[in-house]
Short mmCIF file of C-alpha atoms and ligand atoms in Angstrom, two decimals:
data_model
loop_
_atom_site.label_atom_id
_atom_site.label_comp_id
_atom_site.label_asym_id
_atom_site.label_seq_id
_atom_site.Cartn_x
_atom_site.Cartn_y
_atom_site.Cartn_z
CA MET G 1 -5.93 20.20 -34.87
CA ASP G 2 -4.43 16.49 -34.37
CA ILE G 3 -7.39 14.45 -35.17
CA LYS G 4 -5.25 10.88 -33.63
CA SER G 5 -5.45 12.94 -29.81
CA MET G 6 -9.19 13.08 -30.22
CA SER G 7 -11.52 10.97 -28.34
CA LEU G 8 -14.72 9.91 -29.36
CA ASP G 9 -16.89 12.77 -28.39
CA GLU G 10 -15.13 15.19 -29.56
CA LEU G 11 -14.31 13.69 -32.81
CA LYS G 12 -18.36 13.91 -32.55
CA THR G 13 -18.20 17.16 -32.55
CA GLU G 14 -16.75 17.62 -35.21
CA ILE G 15 -17.66 15.55 -38.10
CA VAL G 16 -20.74 17.19 -37.24
CA LYS G 17 -19.52 20.91 -37.78
CA LEU G 18 -17.98 19.12 -41.33
CA GLY G 19 -21.92 18.99 -41.35
CA GLU G 20 -21.34 14.86 -41.70
CA LYS G 21 -23.76 12.08 -39.92
CA PRO G 22 -22.86 11.76 -35.71
CA TYR G 23 -22.43 8.00 -36.79
CA ARG G 24 -19.13 8.53 -38.93
CA ALA G 25 -16.95 9.38 -35.74
CA LYS G 26 -17.35 6.30 -34.64
CA GLN G 27 -15.90 4.62 -37.63
CA LEU G 28 -12.92 6.80 -38.21
CA TYR G 29 -12.62 6.98 -35.11
CA GLU G 30 -12.30 3.18 -35.28
CA TRP G 31 -10.97 3.27 -38.49
CA MET G 32 -7.69 4.71 -36.37
CA HIS G 33 -7.98 3.17 -33.19
CA VAL G 34 -8.35 -0.35 -34.10
CA LYS G 35 -7.89 -1.14 -37.99
CA LEU G 36 -4.82 1.03 -37.18
CA ALA G 37 -4.87 2.84 -40.56
CA ARG G 38 -1.80 5.08 -41.81
CA ASP G 39 -3.64 7.89 -44.08
CA TYR G 40 -7.26 8.82 -44.86
CA ASP G 41 -7.02 6.81 -47.73
CA GLU G 42 -7.05 3.17 -46.58
CA MET G 43 -10.91 3.56 -44.98
CA THR G 44 -12.60 2.54 -48.01
CA SER G 45 -15.86 2.18 -45.43
CA LEU G 46 -15.56 6.60 -45.67
CA PRO G 47 -17.10 8.57 -48.55
CA LYS G 48 -13.61 9.60 -51.48
CA LYS G 49 -15.87 13.15 -50.34
CA LEU G 50 -14.96 12.56 -46.93
CA ARG G 51 -11.71 11.43 -46.83
CA GLU G 52 -10.76 15.15 -48.77
CA LYS G 53 -12.75 16.77 -46.63
CA LEU G 54 -10.38 15.52 -43.42
CA ALA G 55 -7.75 15.40 -45.33
CA GLU G 56 -7.99 19.45 -46.05
CA HIS G 57 -8.98 20.27 -42.56
CA TYR G 58 -7.47 17.59 -39.36
CA GLU G 59 -3.83 17.07 -39.56
CA TYR G 60 -2.88 12.94 -39.61
CA THR G 61 -0.48 11.57 -37.22
CA ALA G 62 1.29 8.52 -38.82
CA LEU G 63 4.83 8.09 -37.73
CA ARG G 64 7.41 7.03 -40.43
CA GLU G 65 9.33 3.97 -39.45
CA VAL G 66 12.95 5.73 -39.39
CA THR G 67 14.84 1.66 -38.86
CA VAL G 68 14.32 -1.19 -36.81
CA GLN G 69 16.90 -3.83 -34.91
CA THR G 70 16.11 -6.74 -33.76
CA SER G 71 17.86 -8.54 -31.47
CA ARG G 72 20.18 -11.79 -31.42
CA LEU G 73 20.04 -12.46 -28.33
CA ASP G 74 15.83 -12.90 -27.65
CA GLY G 75 14.02 -10.57 -30.23
CA THR G 76 13.54 -7.49 -28.51
CA LYS G 77 12.92 -5.26 -31.21
CA LYS G 78 14.26 -1.50 -31.36
CA PHE G 79 12.49 0.63 -33.88
CA LEU G 80 13.50 4.58 -34.44
CA PHE G 81 10.46 7.07 -36.33
CA GLY G 82 10.41 10.17 -37.17
CA LEU G 83 7.52 12.67 -36.60
CA SER G 84 6.40 14.79 -38.54
CA ASP G 85 8.60 18.77 -37.39
CA GLY G 86 11.75 16.24 -39.14
CA ASN G 87 12.59 14.67 -35.21
CA LEU G 88 12.93 11.75 -33.83
CA VAL G 89 11.26 9.33 -30.36
CA GLU G 90 12.23 5.12 -29.64
CA SER G 91 10.55 3.20 -28.95
CA VAL G 92 10.94 -0.81 -27.92
CA TRP G 93 9.02 -3.99 -28.41
CA MET G 94 9.54 -7.00 -26.56
CA GLN G 95 8.43 -10.41 -25.58
CA TYR G 96 7.13 -11.91 -22.52
CA HIS G 97 5.79 -14.97 -21.61
CA HIS G 98 2.55 -12.99 -20.56
CA GLY G 99 2.12 -10.63 -23.17
CA ASN G 100 3.89 -8.99 -26.46
CA SER G 101 5.17 -5.45 -23.90
CA VAL G 102 5.42 -2.22 -26.33
CA CYS G 103 7.87 0.53 -24.16
CA ILE G 104 6.89 4.31 -25.43
CA SER G 105 8.77 7.91 -25.50
CA SER G 106 7.06 10.61 -23.85
CA GLN G 107 8.12 13.62 -25.26
CA VAL G 108 11.42 14.02 -27.98
CA GLY G 109 14.75 14.43 -25.55
CA CYS G 110 14.23 14.82 -21.13
CA ARG G 111 15.65 17.70 -19.22
CA MET G 112 15.38 15.96 -15.93
CA GLY G 113 19.34 15.79 -16.48
CA CYS G 114 19.82 11.99 -14.89
CA ARG G 115 23.32 11.85 -14.99
CA PHE G 116 23.01 7.62 -16.00
CA CYS G 117 20.65 8.64 -18.67
CA ALA G 118 20.82 8.80 -22.48
CA SER G 119 17.96 10.71 -22.82
CA THR G 120 18.62 13.86 -21.37
CA LEU G 121 22.26 14.78 -22.86
CA ASP G 122 20.91 17.20 -25.14
CA GLY G 123 17.53 18.54 -23.10
CA LEU G 124 14.47 18.38 -23.23
CA GLU G 125 13.08 19.26 -27.01
CA ARG G 126 9.31 19.22 -27.24
CA ASN G 127 6.19 17.44 -26.18
CA LEU G 128 4.62 14.00 -27.93
CA ALA G 129 1.14 14.41 -28.20
CA PRO G 130 -0.64 11.95 -27.41
CA SER G 131 -1.27 10.70 -30.96
CA GLU G 132 2.47 10.47 -30.70
CA MET G 133 2.37 8.77 -28.51
CA LEU G 134 -0.49 6.09 -29.99
CA ASP G 135 1.30 5.90 -33.06
CA GLN G 136 4.12 4.58 -31.84
CA ILE G 137 2.41 1.42 -30.17
CA TYR G 138 -0.23 1.69 -33.79
CA ALA G 139 2.59 1.08 -35.73
CA ILE G 140 4.36 -1.20 -33.94
CA SER G 141 1.66 -3.86 -34.00
CA ARG G 142 1.65 -3.28 -37.72
CA SER G 143 4.86 -3.72 -38.41
CA THR G 144 4.87 -6.46 -36.33
CA GLY G 145 1.64 -8.32 -37.27
CA GLU G 146 0.81 -8.75 -33.59
CA ARG G 147 -0.70 -7.49 -30.52
CA VAL G 148 -0.32 -5.46 -28.01
CA SER G 149 -1.24 -6.99 -24.41
CA ASN G 150 1.07 -4.30 -22.43
CA VAL G 151 2.08 -0.32 -21.96
CA VAL G 152 5.61 1.01 -19.96
CA VAL G 153 6.09 4.93 -20.42
CA MET G 154 9.50 4.78 -19.93
CA GLY G 155 11.39 5.47 -22.68
CA THR G 156 12.92 9.26 -23.71
CA GLY G 157 11.56 11.55 -21.93
CA GLU G 158 8.90 12.57 -18.53
CA PRO G 159 5.72 11.05 -18.38
CA LEU G 160 4.40 13.41 -15.74
CA ASP G 161 6.81 16.70 -17.01
CA ASN G 162 3.68 15.92 -20.45
CA TYR G 163 0.71 15.19 -17.83
CA ASP G 164 -2.22 16.76 -20.07
CA ASN G 165 -0.79 14.59 -23.20
CA LEU G 166 -0.49 11.21 -20.21
CA LEU G 167 -3.45 11.53 -19.10
CA ARG G 168 -5.24 12.31 -22.81
CA PHE G 169 -3.05 8.81 -24.04
CA LEU G 170 -3.96 6.79 -20.86
CA ARG G 171 -7.56 7.29 -21.51
CA MET G 172 -6.63 7.02 -25.32
CA VAL G 173 -5.03 3.58 -24.87
CA THR G 174 -7.62 2.10 -22.87
CA ASP G 175 -10.84 3.06 -24.68
CA GLU G 176 -13.04 0.95 -25.00
CA ASN G 177 -13.24 1.52 -28.40
CA GLY G 178 -9.81 2.09 -29.03
CA LEU G 179 -7.01 -0.59 -28.50
CA ASN G 180 -8.74 -1.92 -25.38
CA ILE G 181 -5.76 -2.52 -23.61
CA SER G 182 -6.63 -2.85 -19.93
CA GLN G 183 -5.54 -0.77 -17.20
CA ARG G 184 -3.89 -3.28 -15.33
CA ASN G 185 -1.14 -3.41 -18.01
CA ILE G 186 0.27 -0.18 -17.71
CA THR G 187 3.13 1.79 -16.31
CA VAL G 188 4.08 5.06 -15.95
CA SER G 189 7.50 5.42 -14.74
CA THR G 190 8.39 9.14 -13.19
CA CYS G 191 11.33 9.80 -11.34
CA GLY G 192 9.54 11.50 -8.80
CA ILE G 193 7.31 15.34 -9.80
CA VAL G 194 5.45 14.30 -6.79
CA GLU G 195 2.70 16.89 -7.49
CA ASN G 196 1.40 14.85 -10.74
CA MET G 197 1.68 11.65 -9.20
CA ARG G 198 -0.76 12.80 -6.72
CA ARG G 199 -2.91 14.13 -9.22
CA LEU G 200 -2.16 10.89 -11.03
CA ALA G 201 -2.84 8.92 -8.03
CA ASP G 202 -6.56 11.00 -8.36
CA GLU G 203 -7.70 9.48 -11.08
CA LYS G 204 -8.11 6.92 -9.66
CA LEU G 205 -6.68 4.55 -12.57
CA GLN G 206 -5.81 0.87 -12.73
CA ILE G 207 -2.34 1.65 -14.08
CA THR G 208 0.80 0.31 -11.82
CA LEU G 209 3.48 3.04 -11.27
CA ALA G 210 7.38 3.06 -11.56
CA LEU G 211 9.38 5.21 -9.12
CA SER G 212 13.50 5.71 -10.46
CA LEU G 213 13.63 5.96 -6.79
CA HIS G 214 17.99 5.05 -7.70
CA GLY G 215 19.24 6.18 -4.36
CA SER G 216 18.13 5.38 -0.57
CA THR G 217 18.95 8.48 0.79
CA GLN G 218 18.54 12.12 -0.46
CA GLU G 219 22.29 12.49 -0.62
CA LYS G 220 22.59 9.50 -2.75
CA ARG G 221 19.54 10.78 -4.68
CA ARG G 222 21.04 13.92 -5.34
CA GLU G 223 24.25 12.60 -6.72
CA LEU G 224 23.18 10.85 -9.42
CA MET G 225 19.03 12.39 -10.26
CA PRO G 226 19.75 16.76 -9.94
CA VAL G 227 15.45 16.34 -10.00
CA ALA G 228 15.69 15.29 -6.05
CA ASN G 229 17.55 18.78 -5.46
CA ARG G 230 13.86 20.26 -5.95
CA TYR G 231 11.64 17.13 -4.20
CA ASP G 232 12.97 15.52 -0.79
CA ILE G 233 12.74 11.31 -0.61
CA GLY G 234 10.71 11.46 1.89
CA ASP G 235 7.95 13.77 -0.21
CA VAL G 236 8.65 11.61 -2.71
CA ILE G 237 7.91 8.21 -0.37
CA ASP G 238 4.73 10.22 0.91
CA ALA G 239 3.26 10.05 -3.03
CA CYS G 240 3.73 7.04 -3.03
CA ARG G 241 1.98 5.74 -0.11
CA TYR G 242 -0.24 8.03 -1.23
CA TYR G 243 -0.97 6.66 -4.69
CA PHE G 244 -1.15 3.37 -3.52
CA ASP G 245 -3.93 4.33 -1.44
CA GLN G 246 -5.70 5.94 -4.11
CA THR G 247 -5.83 3.34 -6.31
CA GLY G 248 -4.69 0.12 -4.57
CA ARG G 249 -2.08 -0.22 -6.64
CA ARG G 250 1.52 -1.93 -5.69
CA VAL G 251 3.72 0.27 -6.45
CA THR G 252 6.76 0.03 -8.24
CA PHE G 253 10.44 0.99 -7.50
CA GLU G 254 13.11 0.58 -10.35
CA TYR G 255 16.54 1.19 -8.44
CA SER G 256 19.64 1.28 -11.38
CA LEU G 257 22.55 -0.16 -9.67
CA VAL G 258 25.99 1.98 -10.09
CA GLY G 259 29.13 -0.01 -8.96
CA GLY G 260 30.26 1.49 -6.09
CA VAL G 261 28.23 3.79 -5.87
CA ASN G 262 24.63 2.78 -5.00
CA ASP G 263 24.94 -1.28 -4.72
CA THR G 264 27.02 -1.03 -1.03
CA ASP G 265 25.38 -3.28 2.13
CA GLU G 266 24.93 0.43 3.74
CA ASP G 267 22.99 0.57 0.51
CA ALA G 268 20.66 -2.02 0.73
CA GLY G 269 19.88 -1.70 4.34
CA ASN G 270 19.27 2.19 3.85
CA LEU G 271 16.47 0.87 1.37
CA CYS G 272 14.96 -1.24 3.44
CA ARG G 273 13.58 1.50 6.10
CA LEU G 274 13.38 3.91 3.04
CA VAL G 275 10.13 1.50 1.33
CA GLY G 276 10.01 -0.75 4.03
CA SER G 277 6.21 -0.18 5.48
CA LEU G 278 5.01 0.17 1.60
CA ASN G 279 3.00 -2.66 0.03
CA CYS G 280 6.02 -2.41 -3.16
CA HIS G 281 8.39 -4.22 -4.63
CA VAL G 282 11.54 -3.14 -6.96
CA ASN G 283 12.65 -3.48 -9.15
CA LEU G 284 17.39 -4.10 -9.40
CA ILE G 285 18.08 -2.60 -12.77
CA PRO G 286 21.68 -3.28 -13.64
CA VAL G 287 23.04 0.34 -15.22
CA ASN G 288 23.53 0.11 -19.38
CA PRO G 289 27.09 2.11 -19.09
CA ILE G 290 26.69 5.16 -21.56
CA ARG G 291 29.66 6.29 -23.80
CA GLU G 292 29.83 9.92 -22.28
CA ARG G 293 29.38 9.45 -18.21
CA ASP G 294 32.21 6.73 -16.54
CA TYR G 295 29.25 5.04 -14.58
CA VAL G 296 29.84 1.76 -14.25
CA GLU G 297 27.75 -1.77 -13.81
CA SER G 298 27.95 -3.89 -10.46
CA GLU G 299 29.60 -6.54 -10.13
CA ARG G 300 27.29 -9.74 -11.16
CA ARG G 301 28.09 -10.20 -6.86
CA ASP G 302 27.24 -7.38 -5.98
CA ILE G 303 23.46 -7.54 -7.60
CA LEU G 304 22.83 -10.91 -5.58
CA ASN G 305 24.37 -9.33 -2.37
CA PHE G 306 22.50 -6.21 -2.17
CA GLN G 307 18.58 -8.25 -3.89
CA LYS G 308 19.25 -11.17 -0.90
CA LYS G 309 19.26 -8.15 2.02
CA LEU G 310 16.35 -6.59 0.35
CA GLU G 311 14.37 -10.24 1.33
CA LYS G 312 15.63 -10.60 4.04
CA GLY G 313 14.31 -7.42 5.05
CA HIS G 314 10.96 -8.59 4.00
CA ILE G 315 11.19 -6.77 0.47
CA ASN G 316 9.73 -7.57 -2.72
CA ALA G 317 12.81 -7.32 -5.64
CA THR G 318 13.79 -9.32 -8.61
CA ILE G 319 16.34 -8.23 -11.33
CA ARG G 320 15.78 -7.00 -14.06
CA ARG G 321 16.36 -8.92 -17.34
CA GLU G 322 18.38 -7.65 -19.63
CA MET G 323 16.70 -6.90 -23.29
CA GLY G 324 18.39 -5.92 -26.09
CA ARG G 325 21.40 -4.92 -25.11
CA ASP G 326 22.63 -5.24 -28.45
CA ILE G 327 20.94 -2.98 -29.33
CA ASP G 328 21.63 -0.19 -27.83
CA GLY G 329 18.65 -0.60 -25.46
CA ALA G 330 19.29 2.17 -22.67
CA CYS G 331 17.42 5.11 -23.53
CA GLY G 332 18.28 7.54 -25.93
CA GLN G 333 20.87 5.72 -26.65
CA LEU G 334 20.10 4.85 -30.25
CA ARG G 335 18.42 8.59 -31.28
CA ARG G 336 21.40 10.15 -30.30
CA ARG G 337 23.86 7.61 -32.60
CA HIS G 338 21.25 8.27 -35.37
CA ALA G 339 21.17 12.30 -34.74
CA GLU G 340 25.57 11.43 -34.55
CA ALA G 341 25.28 9.24 -37.81
CA ILE G 342 24.01 12.29 -39.78
CA PRO G 343 26.15 15.21 -40.63
CA GLN G 344 24.54 18.37 -38.52
N1 SAH F 1 11.34 9.82 -16.74
C1 SAH F 1 11.03 8.97 -17.09
C2 SAH F 1 10.64 6.83 -17.25
C3 SAH F 1 12.19 6.90 -18.30
S1 SAH F 1 13.46 5.76 -17.81
C4 SAH F 1 11.58 7.67 -15.54
O1 SAH F 1 12.46 8.84 -14.83
O2 SAH F 1 11.28 6.32 -14.89
C5 SAH F 1 12.78 4.12 -17.09
C6 SAH F 1 14.21 4.00 -16.61
O3 SAH F 1 15.60 3.77 -16.96
C7 SAH F 1 14.57 5.20 -15.54
O4 SAH F 1 13.67 4.54 -14.16
C8 SAH F 1 16.07 5.50 -15.63
O5 SAH F 1 16.54 5.53 -14.58
C9 SAH F 1 16.71 4.65 -16.03
N2 SAH F 1 17.43 4.69 -16.48
C10 SAH F 1 18.00 5.65 -18.04
N3 SAH F 1 18.84 4.81 -18.57
C11 SAH F 1 19.80 3.86 -17.43
C12 SAH F 1 20.32 3.41 -18.29
N4 SAH F 1 21.78 3.99 -18.79
N5 SAH F 1 20.87 2.01 -17.04
C13 SAH F 1 19.49 2.17 -15.95
N6 SAH F 1 19.25 2.36 -16.18
C14 SAH F 1 18.48 3.68 -17.40
#
């Protein structure tokens, strides 16, 4: 029984079952999700007897900080956390003018197989529980001593491949009794699991959906993303349109530019035609080369040209500022290096 994944209502039911007064649930919830307690012992306003009872009945998720690397370039911090079963996940803390942002992982590993991504090289190990997603934010907040205002679910894993836990996480992190992060400050990035994009749209949350496109035709996309074998690019774009229709939220397209693979004028033209009729924003990401593959970053000139071409087509496009390049910034690299360093 994972107590940190319970909603306040569920917690009330549990507390009453233990023979305690319902108001204890509110106190306990606040200790976990507002005061960010690391264990039951920190919950000093709860009677010792109750704390012991809780420890006996419920598992308490608290990630262990394994390493922190701080970028000398921009202050970005990359955290490697240990889970209770020994698995590792990574999360990133970034400071922007508009506030502090945390990028969290949604799974241990990933089974989507995108060709340029380090997170997927060893496949999926397991899903993360809601508490394990929340605690990445809590642990970072405690470690930095700063408030987190934005959350992006763009770390290791495919969030829409862990749909139920993701949804519970989203409800809890935006709960006014918890951290109370505004829905508008949350972004979920997906490689395009069409049926779950539609399910998420039907929840009518105010979060931003980011779609990893990376190719502007079905063929190009299939070269880089095996998931494109399951979903036609047209259906993915339709699901984005549906998301906008249901939520009124402008969709973000992520497009990682890979030198000589998807960065030509023709690619930009196809992209304009593909997304031109949508209320959207395109985020161009110079691919972060990983050792295990031979993809290279596009030339600066080609990146700027690509952006110009999109803007000529009246598509809002920005080039993502690269942060933490000096600290294994690309998805899954840190966890991988760590695993390599420890003899099996
Ligand atoms: N599974 C989700 C979220 C995790 S990846 C998704 O696919 O969207 C977050 C973003 O980083 C995705 O757009 C992903 O394609 C991209 N990405 C992964 N590895 C990268 C790399 N080495 N260089 C540039 N972008 C990368």
